[in-house]
């Protein structure tokens, strides 16, 4: 398969930005390339910042609740 670089770039940017535009290149891609386009669409759907945050967030197992006294009456 051989395609112009600009067409491939357009498809990639369109997949990540989830615009839905295409230059009709996707049906001619190999199955592995189509899976890559699907993954790019998924990354674009999640959003880069959400994806980075979910992968880098530290999991805290220890929870501390504030303590205080209440006056009744």
PDB file of C-alpha atoms in Angstrom:
ATOM      1  CA  UNK A   1       0.000   0.000   0.000  1.00  0.00           C
ATOM      2  CA  UNK A   2       1.167   3.424  -0.808  1.00  0.00           C
ATOM      3  CA  UNK A   3      -0.688   6.609  -0.011  1.00  0.00           C
ATOM      4  CA  UNK A   4       0.308  10.265  -0.038  1.00  0.00           C
ATOM      5  CA  UNK A   5       1.633  11.503   3.285  1.00  0.00           C
ATOM      6  CA  UNK A   6      -0.925  14.319   3.417  1.00  0.00           C
ATOM      7  CA  UNK A   7      -3.800  11.830   3.114  1.00  0.00           C
ATOM      8  CA  UNK A   8      -2.417   9.707   5.937  1.00  0.00           C
ATOM      9  CA  UNK A   9      -1.871  12.796   8.090  1.00  0.00           C
ATOM     10  CA  UNK A  10      -5.421  13.962   7.389  1.00  0.00           C
ATOM     11  CA  UNK A  11      -6.851  10.574   8.423  1.00  0.00           C
ATOM     12  CA  UNK A  12      -4.795  10.514  11.630  1.00  0.00           C
ATOM     13  CA  UNK A  13      -5.753  14.052  12.665  1.00  0.00           C
ATOM     14  CA  UNK A  14      -9.376  13.352  11.797  1.00  0.00           C
ATOM     15  CA  UNK A  15      -9.345  10.174  13.898  1.00  0.00           C
ATOM     16  CA  UNK A  16      -7.791  11.819  16.957  1.00  0.00           C
ATOM     17  CA  UNK A  17     -10.011  14.884  16.763  1.00  0.00           C
ATOM     18  CA  UNK A  18     -13.112  12.725  16.085  1.00  0.00           C
ATOM     19  CA  UNK A  19     -14.358  15.075  13.353  1.00  0.00           C
ATOM     20  CA  UNK A  20     -15.659  12.295  11.143  1.00  0.00           C
ATOM     21  CA  UNK A  21     -13.990  13.609   8.010  1.00  0.00           C
ATOM     22  CA  UNK A  22     -12.192  11.216   5.688  1.00  0.00           C
ATOM     23  CA  UNK A  23     -10.378  11.108   2.382  1.00  0.00           C
ATOM     24  CA  UNK A  24     -11.688   7.570   1.782  1.00  0.00           C
ATOM     25  CA  UNK A  25      -8.315   6.111   2.707  1.00  0.00           C
ATOM     26  CA  UNK A  26      -9.439   3.990   5.664  1.00  0.00           C
ATOM     27  CA  UNK A  27     -11.169   1.205   3.659  1.00  0.00           C
ATOM     28  CA  UNK A  28      -7.992   0.655   1.649  1.00  0.00           C
ATOM     29  CA  UNK A  29      -5.784   0.232   4.733  1.00  0.00           C
ATOM     30  CA  UNK A  30      -4.553  -3.105   6.018  1.00  0.00           C
ATOM     31  CA  UNK A  31      -6.396  -4.596   9.025  1.00  0.00           C
ATOM     32  CA  UNK A  32      -3.536  -3.616  11.359  1.00  0.00           C
ATOM     33  CA  UNK A  33      -3.689  -0.021  10.131  1.00  0.00           C
ATOM     34  CA  UNK A  34      -7.456   0.026  10.582  1.00  0.00           C
ATOM     35  CA  UNK A  35      -7.031  -1.155  14.180  1.00  0.00           C
ATOM     36  CA  UNK A  36      -4.547   1.677  14.694  1.00  0.00           C
ATOM     37  CA  UNK A  37      -7.096   4.176  13.360  1.00  0.00           C
ATOM     38  CA  UNK A  38      -9.703   2.730  15.744  1.00  0.00           C
ATOM     39  CA  UNK A  39      -7.303   3.148  18.675  1.00  0.00           C
ATOM     40  CA  UNK A  40      -6.621   6.737  17.631  1.00  0.00           C
ATOM     41  CA  UNK A  41     -10.375   7.395  17.570  1.00  0.00           C
ATOM     42  CA  UNK A  42     -10.675   5.931  21.067  1.00  0.00           C
ATOM     43  CA  UNK A  43      -7.821   8.104  22.348  1.00  0.00           C
ATOM     44  CA  UNK A  44      -9.465  11.142  20.777  1.00  0.00           C
ATOM     45  CA  UNK A  45     -12.780  10.239  22.379  1.00  0.00           C
ATOM     46  CA  UNK A  46     -11.250   9.953  25.831  1.00  0.00           C
ATOM     47  CA  UNK A  47      -9.298  13.122  25.455  1.00  0.00           C
ATOM     48  CA  UNK A  48      -5.561  13.384  25.834  1.00  0.00           C
ATOM     49  CA  UNK A  49      -5.699  15.082  29.241  1.00  0.00           C
ATOM     50  CA  UNK A  50      -8.124  12.526  30.655  1.00  0.00           C
ATOM     51  CA  UNK A  51      -5.977   9.690  29.362  1.00  0.00           C
ATOM     52  CA  UNK A  52      -2.777  11.165  30.828  1.00  0.00           C
ATOM     53  CA  UNK A  53      -4.476  11.816  34.176  1.00  0.00           C
ATOM     54  CA  UNK A  54      -5.895   8.304  34.415  1.00  0.00           C
ATOM     55  CA  UNK A  55      -2.531   6.731  33.643  1.00  0.00           C
ATOM     56  CA  UNK A  56      -0.523   8.951  35.990  1.00  0.00           C
ATOM     57  CA  UNK A  57      -2.889   9.308  38.962  1.00  0.00           C
ATOM     58  CA  UNK A  58      -1.493   7.925  42.192  1.00  0.00           C
ATOM     59  CA  UNK A  59      -3.807   5.500  43.925  1.00  0.00           C
ATOM     60  CA  UNK A  60      -4.273   6.349  47.573  1.00  0.00           C
ATOM     61  CA  UNK A  61      -5.414   3.512  49.735  1.00  0.00           C
ATOM     62  CA  UNK A  62      -5.278   5.416  53.015  1.00  0.00           C
ATOM     63  CA  UNK A  63      -8.159   7.765  53.769  1.00  0.00           C
ATOM     64  CA  UNK A  64      -8.030  10.244  56.644  1.00  0.00           C
ATOM     65  CA  UNK A  65     -11.211  11.827  57.894  1.00  0.00           C
ATOM     66  CA  UNK A  66     -11.125  15.112  59.815  1.00  0.00           C
ATOM     67  CA  UNK A  67     -11.851  14.942  63.539  1.00  0.00           C
ATOM     68  CA  UNK A  68     -13.776  17.573  65.440  1.00  0.00           C
ATOM     69  CA  UNK A  69     -16.026  17.955  68.464  1.00  0.00           C
ATOM     70  CA  UNK A  70     -19.661  18.976  68.287  1.00  0.00           C
ATOM     71  CA  UNK A  71     -21.462  21.111  70.827  1.00  0.00           C
ATOM     72  CA  UNK A  72     -24.990  19.949  71.388  1.00  0.00           C
ATOM     73  CA  UNK A  73     -27.570  22.148  73.102  1.00  0.00           C
TER      74      UNK A  73
END
